[in-house]
Short mmCIF file of C-alpha atoms and ligand atoms in Angstrom, two decimals:
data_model
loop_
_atom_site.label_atom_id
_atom_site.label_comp_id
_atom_site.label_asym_id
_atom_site.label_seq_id
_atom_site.Cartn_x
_atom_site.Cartn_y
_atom_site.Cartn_z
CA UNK A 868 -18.60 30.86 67.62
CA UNK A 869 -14.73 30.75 67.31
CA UNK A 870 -12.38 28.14 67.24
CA UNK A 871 -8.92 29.57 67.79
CA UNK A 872 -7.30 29.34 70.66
CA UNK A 873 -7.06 32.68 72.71
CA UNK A 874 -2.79 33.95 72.91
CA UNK A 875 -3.15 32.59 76.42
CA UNK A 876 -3.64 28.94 75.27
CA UNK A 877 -1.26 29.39 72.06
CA UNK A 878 1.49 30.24 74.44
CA UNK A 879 0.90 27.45 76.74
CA UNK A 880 0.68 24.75 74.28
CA UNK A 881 3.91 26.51 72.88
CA UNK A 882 5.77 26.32 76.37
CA UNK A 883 4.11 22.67 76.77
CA UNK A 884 5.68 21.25 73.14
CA UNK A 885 9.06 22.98 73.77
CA UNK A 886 9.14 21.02 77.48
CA UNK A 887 7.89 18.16 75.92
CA UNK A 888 10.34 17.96 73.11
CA UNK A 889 13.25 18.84 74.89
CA UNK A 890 12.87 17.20 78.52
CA UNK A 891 10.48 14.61 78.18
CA UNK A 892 10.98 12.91 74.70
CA UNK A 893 14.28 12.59 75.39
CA UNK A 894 14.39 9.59 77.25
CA UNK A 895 10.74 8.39 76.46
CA UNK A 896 11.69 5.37 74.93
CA UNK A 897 14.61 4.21 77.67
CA UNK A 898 11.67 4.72 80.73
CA UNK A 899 9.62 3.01 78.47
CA UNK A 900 11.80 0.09 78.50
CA UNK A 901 13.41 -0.04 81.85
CA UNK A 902 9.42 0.88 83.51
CA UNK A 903 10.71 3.85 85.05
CA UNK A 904 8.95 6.91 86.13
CA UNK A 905 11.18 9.99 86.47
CA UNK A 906 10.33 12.34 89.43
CA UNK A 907 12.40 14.69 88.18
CA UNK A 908 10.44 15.50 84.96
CA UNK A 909 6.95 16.03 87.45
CA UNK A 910 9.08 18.70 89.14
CA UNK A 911 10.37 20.09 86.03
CA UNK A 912 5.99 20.44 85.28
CA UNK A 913 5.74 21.72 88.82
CA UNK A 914 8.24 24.52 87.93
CA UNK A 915 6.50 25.49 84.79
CA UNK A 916 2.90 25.90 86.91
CA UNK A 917 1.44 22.83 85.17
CA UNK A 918 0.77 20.68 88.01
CA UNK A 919 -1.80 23.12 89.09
CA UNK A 920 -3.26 25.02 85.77
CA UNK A 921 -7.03 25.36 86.41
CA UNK A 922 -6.63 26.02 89.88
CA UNK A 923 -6.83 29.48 91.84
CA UNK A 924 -3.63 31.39 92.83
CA UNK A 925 -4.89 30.88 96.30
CA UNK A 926 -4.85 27.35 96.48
CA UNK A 927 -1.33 27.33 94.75
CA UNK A 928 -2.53 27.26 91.41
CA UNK A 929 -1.95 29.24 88.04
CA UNK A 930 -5.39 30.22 87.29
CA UNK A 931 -6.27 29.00 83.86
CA UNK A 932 -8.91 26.56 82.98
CA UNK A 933 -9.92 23.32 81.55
CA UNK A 934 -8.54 24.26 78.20
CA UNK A 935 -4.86 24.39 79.23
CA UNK A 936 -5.53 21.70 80.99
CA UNK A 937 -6.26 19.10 78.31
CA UNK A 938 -3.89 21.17 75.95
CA UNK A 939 -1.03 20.24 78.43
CA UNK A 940 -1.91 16.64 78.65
CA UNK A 941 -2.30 16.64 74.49
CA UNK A 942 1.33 17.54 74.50
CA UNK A 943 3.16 15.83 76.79
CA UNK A 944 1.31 12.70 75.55
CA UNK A 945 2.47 13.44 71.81
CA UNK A 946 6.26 12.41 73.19
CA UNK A 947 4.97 10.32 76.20
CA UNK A 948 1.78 8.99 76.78
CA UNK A 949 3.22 8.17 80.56
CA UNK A 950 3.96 11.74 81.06
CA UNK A 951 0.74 12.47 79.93
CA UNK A 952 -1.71 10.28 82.21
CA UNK A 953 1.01 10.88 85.55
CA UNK A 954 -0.18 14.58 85.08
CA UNK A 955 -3.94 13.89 83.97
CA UNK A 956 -4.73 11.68 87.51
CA UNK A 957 -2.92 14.25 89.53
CA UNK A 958 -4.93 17.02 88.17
CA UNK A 959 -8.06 15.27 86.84
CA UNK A 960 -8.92 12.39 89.57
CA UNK A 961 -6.58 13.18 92.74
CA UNK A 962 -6.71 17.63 92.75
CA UNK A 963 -10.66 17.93 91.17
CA UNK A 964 -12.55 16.30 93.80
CA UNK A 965 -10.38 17.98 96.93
CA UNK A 966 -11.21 21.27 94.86
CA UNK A 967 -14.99 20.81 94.70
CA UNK A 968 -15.69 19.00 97.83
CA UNK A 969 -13.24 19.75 99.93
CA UNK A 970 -13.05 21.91 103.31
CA UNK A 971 -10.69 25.24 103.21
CA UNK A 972 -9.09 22.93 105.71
CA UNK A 973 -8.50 20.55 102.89
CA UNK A 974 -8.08 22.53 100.10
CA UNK A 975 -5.25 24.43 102.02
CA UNK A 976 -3.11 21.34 103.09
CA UNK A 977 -3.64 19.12 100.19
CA UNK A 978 -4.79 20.74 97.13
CA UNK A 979 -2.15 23.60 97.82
CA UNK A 980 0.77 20.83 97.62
CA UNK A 981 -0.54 19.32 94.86
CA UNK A 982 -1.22 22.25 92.90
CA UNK A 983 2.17 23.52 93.86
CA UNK A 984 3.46 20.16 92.85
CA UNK A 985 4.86 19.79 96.13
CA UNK A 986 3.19 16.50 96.37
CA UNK A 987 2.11 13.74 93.53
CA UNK A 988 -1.87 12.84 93.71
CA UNK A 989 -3.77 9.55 92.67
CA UNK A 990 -7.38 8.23 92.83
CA UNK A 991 -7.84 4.61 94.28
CA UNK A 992 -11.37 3.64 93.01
CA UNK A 993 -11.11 -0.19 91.22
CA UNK A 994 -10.93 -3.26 93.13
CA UNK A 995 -10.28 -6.60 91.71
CA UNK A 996 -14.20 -7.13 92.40
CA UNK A 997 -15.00 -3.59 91.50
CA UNK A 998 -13.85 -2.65 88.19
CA UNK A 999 -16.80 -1.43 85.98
CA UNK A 1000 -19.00 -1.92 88.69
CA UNK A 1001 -18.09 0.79 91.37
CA UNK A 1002 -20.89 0.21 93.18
CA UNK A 1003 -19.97 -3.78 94.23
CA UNK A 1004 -16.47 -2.23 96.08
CA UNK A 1005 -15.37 -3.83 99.22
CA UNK A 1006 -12.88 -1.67 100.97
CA UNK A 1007 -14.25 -0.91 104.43
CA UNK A 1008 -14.08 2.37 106.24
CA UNK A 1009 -15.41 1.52 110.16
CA UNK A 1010 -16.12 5.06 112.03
CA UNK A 1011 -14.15 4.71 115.15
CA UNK A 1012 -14.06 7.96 117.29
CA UNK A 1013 -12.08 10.27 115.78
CA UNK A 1014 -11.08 8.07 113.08
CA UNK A 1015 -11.82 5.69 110.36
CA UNK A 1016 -10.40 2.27 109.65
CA UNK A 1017 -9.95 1.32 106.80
CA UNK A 1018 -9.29 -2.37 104.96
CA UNK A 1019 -9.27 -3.66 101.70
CA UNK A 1020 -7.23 -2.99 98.56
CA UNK A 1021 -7.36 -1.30 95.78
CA UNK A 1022 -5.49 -2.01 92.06
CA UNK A 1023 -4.27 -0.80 89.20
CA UNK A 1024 -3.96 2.98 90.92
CA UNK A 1025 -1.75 5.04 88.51
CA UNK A 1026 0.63 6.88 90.51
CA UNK A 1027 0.22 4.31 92.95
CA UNK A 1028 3.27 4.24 95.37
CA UNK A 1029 5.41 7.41 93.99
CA UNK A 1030 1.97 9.48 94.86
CA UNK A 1031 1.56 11.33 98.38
CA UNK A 1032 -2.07 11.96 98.71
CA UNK A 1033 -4.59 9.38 97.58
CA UNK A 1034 -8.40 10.00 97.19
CA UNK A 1035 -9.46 6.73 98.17
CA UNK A 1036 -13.22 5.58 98.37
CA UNK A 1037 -14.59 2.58 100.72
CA UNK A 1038 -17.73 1.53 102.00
CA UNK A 1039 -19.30 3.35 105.24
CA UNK A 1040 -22.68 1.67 105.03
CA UNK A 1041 -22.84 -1.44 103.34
CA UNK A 1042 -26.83 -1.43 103.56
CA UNK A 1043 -26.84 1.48 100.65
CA UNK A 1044 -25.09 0.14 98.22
CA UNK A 1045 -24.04 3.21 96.34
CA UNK A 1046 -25.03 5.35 98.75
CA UNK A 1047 -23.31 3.90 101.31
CA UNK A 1048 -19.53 4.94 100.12
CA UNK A 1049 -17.35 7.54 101.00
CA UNK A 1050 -14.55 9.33 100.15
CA UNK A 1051 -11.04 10.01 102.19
CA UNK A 1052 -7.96 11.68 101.90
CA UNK A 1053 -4.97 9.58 102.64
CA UNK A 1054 -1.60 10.56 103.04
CA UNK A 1055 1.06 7.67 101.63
CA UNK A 1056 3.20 6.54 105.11
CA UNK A 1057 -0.14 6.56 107.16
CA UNK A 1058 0.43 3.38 109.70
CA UNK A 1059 -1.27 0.31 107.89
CA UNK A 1060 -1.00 1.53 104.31
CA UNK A 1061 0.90 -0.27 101.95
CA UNK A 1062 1.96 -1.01 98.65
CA UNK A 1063 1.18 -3.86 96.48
CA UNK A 1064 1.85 -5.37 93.27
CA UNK A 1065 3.40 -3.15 90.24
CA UNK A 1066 1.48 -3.92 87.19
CA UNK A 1067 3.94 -5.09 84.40
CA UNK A 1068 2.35 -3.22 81.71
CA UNK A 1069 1.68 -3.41 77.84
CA UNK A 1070 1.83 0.57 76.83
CA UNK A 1071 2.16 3.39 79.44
CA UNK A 1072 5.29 1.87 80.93
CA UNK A 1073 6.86 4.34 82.67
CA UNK A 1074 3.50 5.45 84.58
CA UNK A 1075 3.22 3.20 87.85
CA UNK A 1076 0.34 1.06 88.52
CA UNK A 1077 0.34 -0.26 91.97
CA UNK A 1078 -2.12 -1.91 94.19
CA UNK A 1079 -3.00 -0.57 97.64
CA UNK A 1080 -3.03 -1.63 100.66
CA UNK A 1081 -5.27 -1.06 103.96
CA UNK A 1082 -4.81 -3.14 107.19
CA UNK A 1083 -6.73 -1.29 110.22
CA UNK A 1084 -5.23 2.25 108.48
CA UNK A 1085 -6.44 4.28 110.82
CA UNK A 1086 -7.58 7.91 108.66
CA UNK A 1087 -8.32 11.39 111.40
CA UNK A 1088 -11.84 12.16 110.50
CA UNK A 1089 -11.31 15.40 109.28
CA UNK A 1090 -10.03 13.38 106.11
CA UNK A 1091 -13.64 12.71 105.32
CA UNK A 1092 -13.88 14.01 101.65
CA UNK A 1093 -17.48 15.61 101.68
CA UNK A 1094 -20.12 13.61 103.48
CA UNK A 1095 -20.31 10.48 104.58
CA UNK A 1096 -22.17 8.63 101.64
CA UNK A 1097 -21.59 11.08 98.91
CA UNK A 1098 -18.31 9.11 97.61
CA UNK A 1099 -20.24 7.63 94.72
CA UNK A 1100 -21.25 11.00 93.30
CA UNK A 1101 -17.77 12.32 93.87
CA UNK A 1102 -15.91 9.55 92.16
CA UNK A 1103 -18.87 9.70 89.40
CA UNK A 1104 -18.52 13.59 89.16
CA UNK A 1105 -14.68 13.07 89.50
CA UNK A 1106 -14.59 10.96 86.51
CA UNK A 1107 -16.85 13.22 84.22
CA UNK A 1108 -13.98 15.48 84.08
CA UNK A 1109 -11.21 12.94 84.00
CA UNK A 1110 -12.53 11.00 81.57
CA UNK A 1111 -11.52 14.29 79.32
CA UNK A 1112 -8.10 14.25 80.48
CA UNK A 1113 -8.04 10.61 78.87
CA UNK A 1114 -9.39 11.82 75.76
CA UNK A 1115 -6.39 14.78 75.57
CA UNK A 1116 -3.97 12.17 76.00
CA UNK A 1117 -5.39 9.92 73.31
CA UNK A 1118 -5.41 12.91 70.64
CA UNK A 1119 -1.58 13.34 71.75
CA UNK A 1120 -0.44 10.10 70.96
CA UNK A 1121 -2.34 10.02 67.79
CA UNK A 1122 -0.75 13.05 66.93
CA UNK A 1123 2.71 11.92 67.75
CA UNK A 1124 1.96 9.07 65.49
CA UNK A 1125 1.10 10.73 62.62
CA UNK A 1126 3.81 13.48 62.73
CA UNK A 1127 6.00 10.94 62.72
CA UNK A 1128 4.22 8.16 60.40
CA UNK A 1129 4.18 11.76 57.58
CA UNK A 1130 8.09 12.39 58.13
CA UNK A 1131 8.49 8.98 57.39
CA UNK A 1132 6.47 8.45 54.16
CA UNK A 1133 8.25 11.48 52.97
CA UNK A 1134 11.80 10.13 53.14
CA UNK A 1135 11.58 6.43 52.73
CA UNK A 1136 11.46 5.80 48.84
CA UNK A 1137 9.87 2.83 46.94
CA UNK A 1138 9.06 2.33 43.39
CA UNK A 1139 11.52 5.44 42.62
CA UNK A 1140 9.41 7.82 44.52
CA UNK A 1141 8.67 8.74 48.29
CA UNK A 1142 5.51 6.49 49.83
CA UNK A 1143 3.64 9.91 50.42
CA UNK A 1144 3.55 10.08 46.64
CA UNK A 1145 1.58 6.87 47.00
CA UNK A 1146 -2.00 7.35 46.89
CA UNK A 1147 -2.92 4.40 48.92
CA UNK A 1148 -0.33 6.04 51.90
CA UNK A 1149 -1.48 9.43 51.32
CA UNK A 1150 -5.04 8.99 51.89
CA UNK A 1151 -4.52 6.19 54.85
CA UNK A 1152 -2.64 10.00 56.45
CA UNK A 1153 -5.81 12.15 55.30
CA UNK A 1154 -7.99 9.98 57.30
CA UNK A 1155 -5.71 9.66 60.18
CA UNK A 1156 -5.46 14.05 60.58
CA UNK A 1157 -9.04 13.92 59.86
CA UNK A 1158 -10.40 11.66 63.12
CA UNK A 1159 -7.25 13.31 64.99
CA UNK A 1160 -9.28 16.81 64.35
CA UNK A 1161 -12.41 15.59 64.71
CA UNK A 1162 -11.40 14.29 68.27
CA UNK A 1163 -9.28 16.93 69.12
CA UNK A 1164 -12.42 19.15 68.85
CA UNK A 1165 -15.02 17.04 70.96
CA UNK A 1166 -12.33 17.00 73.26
CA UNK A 1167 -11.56 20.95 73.38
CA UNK A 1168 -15.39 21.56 73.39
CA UNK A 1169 -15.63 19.32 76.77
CA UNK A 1170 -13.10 21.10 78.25
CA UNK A 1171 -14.58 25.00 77.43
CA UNK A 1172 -18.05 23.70 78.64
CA UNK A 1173 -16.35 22.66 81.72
CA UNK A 1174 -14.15 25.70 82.07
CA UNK A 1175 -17.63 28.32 81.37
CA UNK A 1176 -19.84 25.98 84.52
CA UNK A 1177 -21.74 24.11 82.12
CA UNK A 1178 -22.94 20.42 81.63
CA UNK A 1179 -19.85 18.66 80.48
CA UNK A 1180 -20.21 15.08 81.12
CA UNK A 1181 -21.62 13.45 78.56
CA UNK A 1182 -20.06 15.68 76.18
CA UNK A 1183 -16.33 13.84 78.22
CA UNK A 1184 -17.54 10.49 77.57
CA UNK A 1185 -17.94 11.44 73.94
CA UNK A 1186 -14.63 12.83 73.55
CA UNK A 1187 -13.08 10.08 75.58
CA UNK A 1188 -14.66 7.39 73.74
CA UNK A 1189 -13.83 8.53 69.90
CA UNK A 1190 -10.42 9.84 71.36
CA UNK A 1191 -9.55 6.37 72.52
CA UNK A 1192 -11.05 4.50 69.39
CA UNK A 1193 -8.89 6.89 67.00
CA UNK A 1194 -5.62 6.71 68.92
CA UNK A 1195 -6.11 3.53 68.37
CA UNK A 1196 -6.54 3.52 64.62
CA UNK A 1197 -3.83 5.96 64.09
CA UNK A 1198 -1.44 4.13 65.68
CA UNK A 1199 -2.34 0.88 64.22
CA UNK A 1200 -2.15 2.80 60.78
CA UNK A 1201 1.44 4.22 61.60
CA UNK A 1202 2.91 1.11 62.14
CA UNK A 1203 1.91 0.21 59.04
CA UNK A 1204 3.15 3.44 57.01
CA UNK A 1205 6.87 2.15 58.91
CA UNK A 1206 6.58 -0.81 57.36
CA UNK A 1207 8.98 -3.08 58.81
CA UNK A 1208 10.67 -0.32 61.16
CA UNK A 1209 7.33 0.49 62.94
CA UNK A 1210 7.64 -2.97 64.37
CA UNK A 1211 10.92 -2.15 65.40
CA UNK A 1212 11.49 -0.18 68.98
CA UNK A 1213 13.84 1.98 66.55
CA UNK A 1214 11.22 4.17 66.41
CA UNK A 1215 8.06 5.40 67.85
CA UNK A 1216 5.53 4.08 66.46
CA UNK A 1217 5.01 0.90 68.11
CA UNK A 1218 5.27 2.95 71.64
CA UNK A 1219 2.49 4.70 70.74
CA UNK A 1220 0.38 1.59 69.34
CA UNK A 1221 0.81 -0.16 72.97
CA UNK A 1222 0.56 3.28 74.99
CA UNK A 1223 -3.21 3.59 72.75
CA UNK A 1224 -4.57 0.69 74.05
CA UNK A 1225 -5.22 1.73 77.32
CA UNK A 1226 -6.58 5.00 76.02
CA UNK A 1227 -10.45 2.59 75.76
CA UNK A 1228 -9.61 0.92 78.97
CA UNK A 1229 -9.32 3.37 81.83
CA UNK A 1230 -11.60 5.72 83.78
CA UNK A 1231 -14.46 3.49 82.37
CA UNK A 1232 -14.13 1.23 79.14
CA UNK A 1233 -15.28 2.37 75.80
CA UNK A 1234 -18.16 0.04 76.35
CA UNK A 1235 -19.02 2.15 80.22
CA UNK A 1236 -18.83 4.88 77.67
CA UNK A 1237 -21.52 3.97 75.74
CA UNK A 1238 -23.49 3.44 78.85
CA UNK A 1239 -22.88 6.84 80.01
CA UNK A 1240 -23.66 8.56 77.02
CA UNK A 1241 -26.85 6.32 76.43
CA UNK A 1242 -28.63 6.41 79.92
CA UNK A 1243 -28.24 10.36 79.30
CA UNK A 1244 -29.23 10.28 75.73
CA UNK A 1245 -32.74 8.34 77.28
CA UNK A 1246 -32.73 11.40 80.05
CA UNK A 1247 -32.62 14.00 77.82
N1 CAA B 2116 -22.67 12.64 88.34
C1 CAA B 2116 -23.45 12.67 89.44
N2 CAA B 2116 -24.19 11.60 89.85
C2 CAA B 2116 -24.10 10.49 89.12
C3 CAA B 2116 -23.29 10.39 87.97
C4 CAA B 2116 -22.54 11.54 87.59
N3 CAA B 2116 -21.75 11.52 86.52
N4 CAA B 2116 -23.40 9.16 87.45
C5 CAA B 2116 -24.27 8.49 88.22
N5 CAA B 2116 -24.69 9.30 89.24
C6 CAA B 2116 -25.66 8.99 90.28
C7 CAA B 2116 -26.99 8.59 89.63
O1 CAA B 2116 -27.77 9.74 89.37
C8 CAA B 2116 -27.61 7.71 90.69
O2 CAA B 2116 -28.11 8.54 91.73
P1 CAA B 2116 -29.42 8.14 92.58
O3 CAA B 2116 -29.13 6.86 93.26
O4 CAA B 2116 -29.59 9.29 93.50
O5 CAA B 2116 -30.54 7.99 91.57
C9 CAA B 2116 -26.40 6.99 91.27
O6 CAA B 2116 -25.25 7.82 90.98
C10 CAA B 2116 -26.18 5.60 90.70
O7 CAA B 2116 -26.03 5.73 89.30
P2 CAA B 2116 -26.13 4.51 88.30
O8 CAA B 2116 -27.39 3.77 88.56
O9 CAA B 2116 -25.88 5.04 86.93
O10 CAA B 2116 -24.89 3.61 88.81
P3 CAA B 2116 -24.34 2.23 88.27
O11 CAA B 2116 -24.00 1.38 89.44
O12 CAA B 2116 -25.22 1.68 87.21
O13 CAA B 2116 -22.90 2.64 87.63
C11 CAA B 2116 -21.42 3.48 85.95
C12 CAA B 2116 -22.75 3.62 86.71
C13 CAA B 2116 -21.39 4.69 85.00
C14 CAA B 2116 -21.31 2.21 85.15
C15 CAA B 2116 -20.22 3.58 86.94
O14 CAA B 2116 -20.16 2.43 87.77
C16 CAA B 2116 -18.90 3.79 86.23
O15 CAA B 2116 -18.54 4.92 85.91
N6 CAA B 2116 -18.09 2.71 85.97
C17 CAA B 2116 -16.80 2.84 85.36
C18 CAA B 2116 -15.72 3.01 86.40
C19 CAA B 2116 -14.57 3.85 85.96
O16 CAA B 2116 -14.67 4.66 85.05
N7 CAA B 2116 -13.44 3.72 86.65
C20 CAA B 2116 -12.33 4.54 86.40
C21 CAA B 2116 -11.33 4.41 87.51
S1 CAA B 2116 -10.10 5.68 87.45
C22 CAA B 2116 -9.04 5.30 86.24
O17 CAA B 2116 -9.24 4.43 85.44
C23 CAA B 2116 -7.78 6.14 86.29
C24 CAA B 2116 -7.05 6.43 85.10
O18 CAA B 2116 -7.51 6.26 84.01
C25 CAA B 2116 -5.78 7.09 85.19
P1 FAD B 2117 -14.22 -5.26 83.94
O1 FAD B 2117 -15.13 -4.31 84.61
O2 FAD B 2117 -14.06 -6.62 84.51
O3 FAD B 2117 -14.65 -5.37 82.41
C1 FAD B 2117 -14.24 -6.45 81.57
C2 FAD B 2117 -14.90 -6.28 80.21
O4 FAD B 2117 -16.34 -6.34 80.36
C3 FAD B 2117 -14.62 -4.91 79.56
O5 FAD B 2117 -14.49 -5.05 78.18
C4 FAD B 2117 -15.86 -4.10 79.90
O6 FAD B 2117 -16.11 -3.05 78.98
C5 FAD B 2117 -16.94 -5.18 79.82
N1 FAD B 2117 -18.11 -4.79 80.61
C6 FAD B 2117 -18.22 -4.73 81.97
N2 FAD B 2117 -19.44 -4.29 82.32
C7 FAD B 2117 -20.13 -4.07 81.18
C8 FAD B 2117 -21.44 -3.59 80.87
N3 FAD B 2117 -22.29 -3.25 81.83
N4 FAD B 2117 -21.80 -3.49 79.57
C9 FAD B 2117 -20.93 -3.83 78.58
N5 FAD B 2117 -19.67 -4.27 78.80
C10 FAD B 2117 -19.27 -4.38 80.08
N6 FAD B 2117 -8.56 2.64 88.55
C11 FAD B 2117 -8.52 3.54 89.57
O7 FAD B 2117 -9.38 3.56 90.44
N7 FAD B 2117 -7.52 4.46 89.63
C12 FAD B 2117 -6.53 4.51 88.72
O8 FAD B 2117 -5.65 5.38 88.82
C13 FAD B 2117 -6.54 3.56 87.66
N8 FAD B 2117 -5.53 3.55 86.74
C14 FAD B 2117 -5.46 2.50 85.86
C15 FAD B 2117 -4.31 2.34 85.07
C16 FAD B 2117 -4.19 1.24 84.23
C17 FAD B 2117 -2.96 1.06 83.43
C18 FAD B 2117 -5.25 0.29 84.15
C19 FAD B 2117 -5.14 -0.94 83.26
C20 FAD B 2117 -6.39 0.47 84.89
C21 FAD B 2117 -6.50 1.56 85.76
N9 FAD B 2117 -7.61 1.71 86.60
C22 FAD B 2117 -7.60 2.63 87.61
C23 FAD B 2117 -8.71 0.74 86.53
C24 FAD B 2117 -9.60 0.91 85.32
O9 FAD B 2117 -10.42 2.01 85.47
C25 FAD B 2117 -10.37 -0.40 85.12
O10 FAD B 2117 -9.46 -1.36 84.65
C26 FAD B 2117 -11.55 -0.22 84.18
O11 FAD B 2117 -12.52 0.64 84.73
C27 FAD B 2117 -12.20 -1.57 83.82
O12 FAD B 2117 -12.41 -2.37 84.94
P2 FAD B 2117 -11.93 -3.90 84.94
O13 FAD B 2117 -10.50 -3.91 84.53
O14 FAD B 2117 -12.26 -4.51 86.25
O15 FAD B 2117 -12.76 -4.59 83.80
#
């Protein structure tokens, strides 16, 4: 067994933290505040190859794996946890299930441009009806011909509106139940698909969340994402992955948060000496480095038994869920360390507290966690 990184991953998440800390930290804070997600910095990752790291050169990719993957996301969400989850849909949720189930057809048109970074990807799975419960979604797709139609709407789709291709998933066969869903490929400007409602959001501010739209959105056929009733298993399979992704970004913004929660206690003096020198502060940061490592390494281990074809899922769930529950901590701890100033938008800190929140929210709860990773503890 080894646990260092190969020279290949060193140098990425070397290339990653320099992008991060000079392009995207920069003006963190201001999108933060004004809600606004900057186009300009997914092009800069397009330039750089991230937008399409585990995929092959053919499809417009850069060839790597899972690793880089998650090692990308861990960095960009030490500065921005925004940055972070715009990259972790596109890759995760909106490029992994074109890449698995898609047609060379498909893989060509779409998962080229988003690997490329040509285009921005998203994943349109919740309804308001449908949020831990896939299954009970409502969003019709009527075969017509050549073509689907599709109505209904989906929410809180990250990306949503600044995205090009969507992976959306409505109901074919409402007999089946979970069987009876599919998955489609929709291109943003098709004729009856709109945009609804921008969430106004606690943390990950500058990462859109926008509902969707479908009045009689007519979809060719040949954007059929594997076979008709197989869009359960796809979003399901989709989200094993993802749900890593989430966990990367979580150990990112816990990291950010204690980097900067140590520089602090090492400057700010009470009681004649710096608060590091503190016992009470010191060990509060011991425990904080030791869940980031602990999580940091479920989350690396999901993503190499990904990367080398084997069974990854619950291993994602695991890493997602203590991932989320420790960005949580640490950030909750490194307001604390700031005293006064961590409630203060002067610095970080209290970014990173709201942007961890949401961290045991998406792609399933903490408590759908526990769910996953107990129906396959009782399989096993
Ligand atoms: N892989 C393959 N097949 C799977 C599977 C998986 N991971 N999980 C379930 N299935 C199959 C089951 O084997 C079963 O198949 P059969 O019918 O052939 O036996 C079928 O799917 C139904 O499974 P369940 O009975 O487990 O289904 P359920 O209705 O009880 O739901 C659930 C299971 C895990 C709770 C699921 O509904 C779920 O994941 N909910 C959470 C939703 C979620 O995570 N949403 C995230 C949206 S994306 C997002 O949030 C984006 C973002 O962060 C940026
Ligand atoms: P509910 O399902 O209503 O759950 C409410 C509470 O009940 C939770 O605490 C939950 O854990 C608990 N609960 C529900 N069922 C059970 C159970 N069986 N056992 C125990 N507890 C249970 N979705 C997408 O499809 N694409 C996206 O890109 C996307 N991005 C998102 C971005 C943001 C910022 C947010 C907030 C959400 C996003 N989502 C996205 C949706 C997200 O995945 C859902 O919010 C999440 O799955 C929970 O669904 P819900 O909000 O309907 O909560």
């Amino acid at each position: 067994m080894n646990f260092r990184l190969s020279e290949e991953h060193e140098m990425l998440r070397k290339m990653v933290r320099e992008f991060a800390e000079n392009e995207v930290a920069p003006t963190a804070a201001e999108r933060d505040e004004e809600e606004r997600f900057d186009r300009g910095i997914f092009n800069k990752m397009a330039e750089l190859g991230l937008t399409g790291i585990p995929w092959p050169e053919e499809y417009g990719g850069i060839g790597s794996d899972y690793l880089a993957y998650v090692i990308a996301v861990e960095e960009l969400s030490r500065v921005c946890a925004s940055t972070g989850v715009t990259l972790s849909a596109h890759i995760s949720l909106a490029s992994w299930p074109i890449y698995k189930f898609g047609n060379e057809e498909q893989k060509q048109k779409y998962l080229r441009a988003l690997a490329t970074g040509e285009k921005l990807g998203a994943y349109a799975l919740s309804e308001p009806g449908a949020g831990s419960d896939v299954a009970s979604m409502k969003t019709r797709a009527v075969k017509d011909g050549d073509h689907y139609i599709l109505n209904g709407s989906k929410v809180w789709i990250t990306n949503g509106g600044e995205a090009e291709i969507y992976v959306v998933f409505a109901v074919t066969d409402p007999e089946k139940r979970h069987k009876g869903i599919s998955a489609f490929i929709v291109e943003k400007g098709t004729p009856g698909f709109s945009f609804g409602k921008k969430e106004k959001k606690l943390g990950i501010r500058s990462s859109p969340t926008t509902e969707l739209i479908f009045e009689d959105c007519r979809i060719p056929k040949e954007n059929l994402l594997g076979q008709e009733g197989e869009g359960f298993k796809i979003a399901m399979m989709t989200l094993d992955g993802g749900r890593n992704g989430i966990a990367a970004q979580a150990v990112g913004i816990a990291q950010g948060a204690l980097d900067a929660a140590v520089d602090y206690a090492k400057q700010r003096v009470q009681f004649g000496k710096p608060i590091i020198e503190q016992q009470g502060v010191a060990f509060k940061l011991a425990d904080m480095a030791t869940a980031i490592e602990a999580a940091r390494l479920l989350t690396y281990q999901a993503a190499w038994l990904e990367s080398n074809g084997l069974p990854y899922g619950k291993a994602s769930a695991m890493a997602k869920l203590f991932a989320g529950d420790t960005a949580m901590k640490v950030t909750v701890e490194a307001v604390q360390i700031f005293g006064g100033n961590g409630y203060t938008k002067d610095y970080p800190v209290e970014r990173f507290m709201r942007d961890a929140k949401i961290t045991q929210i998406y792609e399933g709860t903490q408590e759908i966690q526990r769910l996953v990773i107990s129906r396959m503890l009782t399989r096993n």
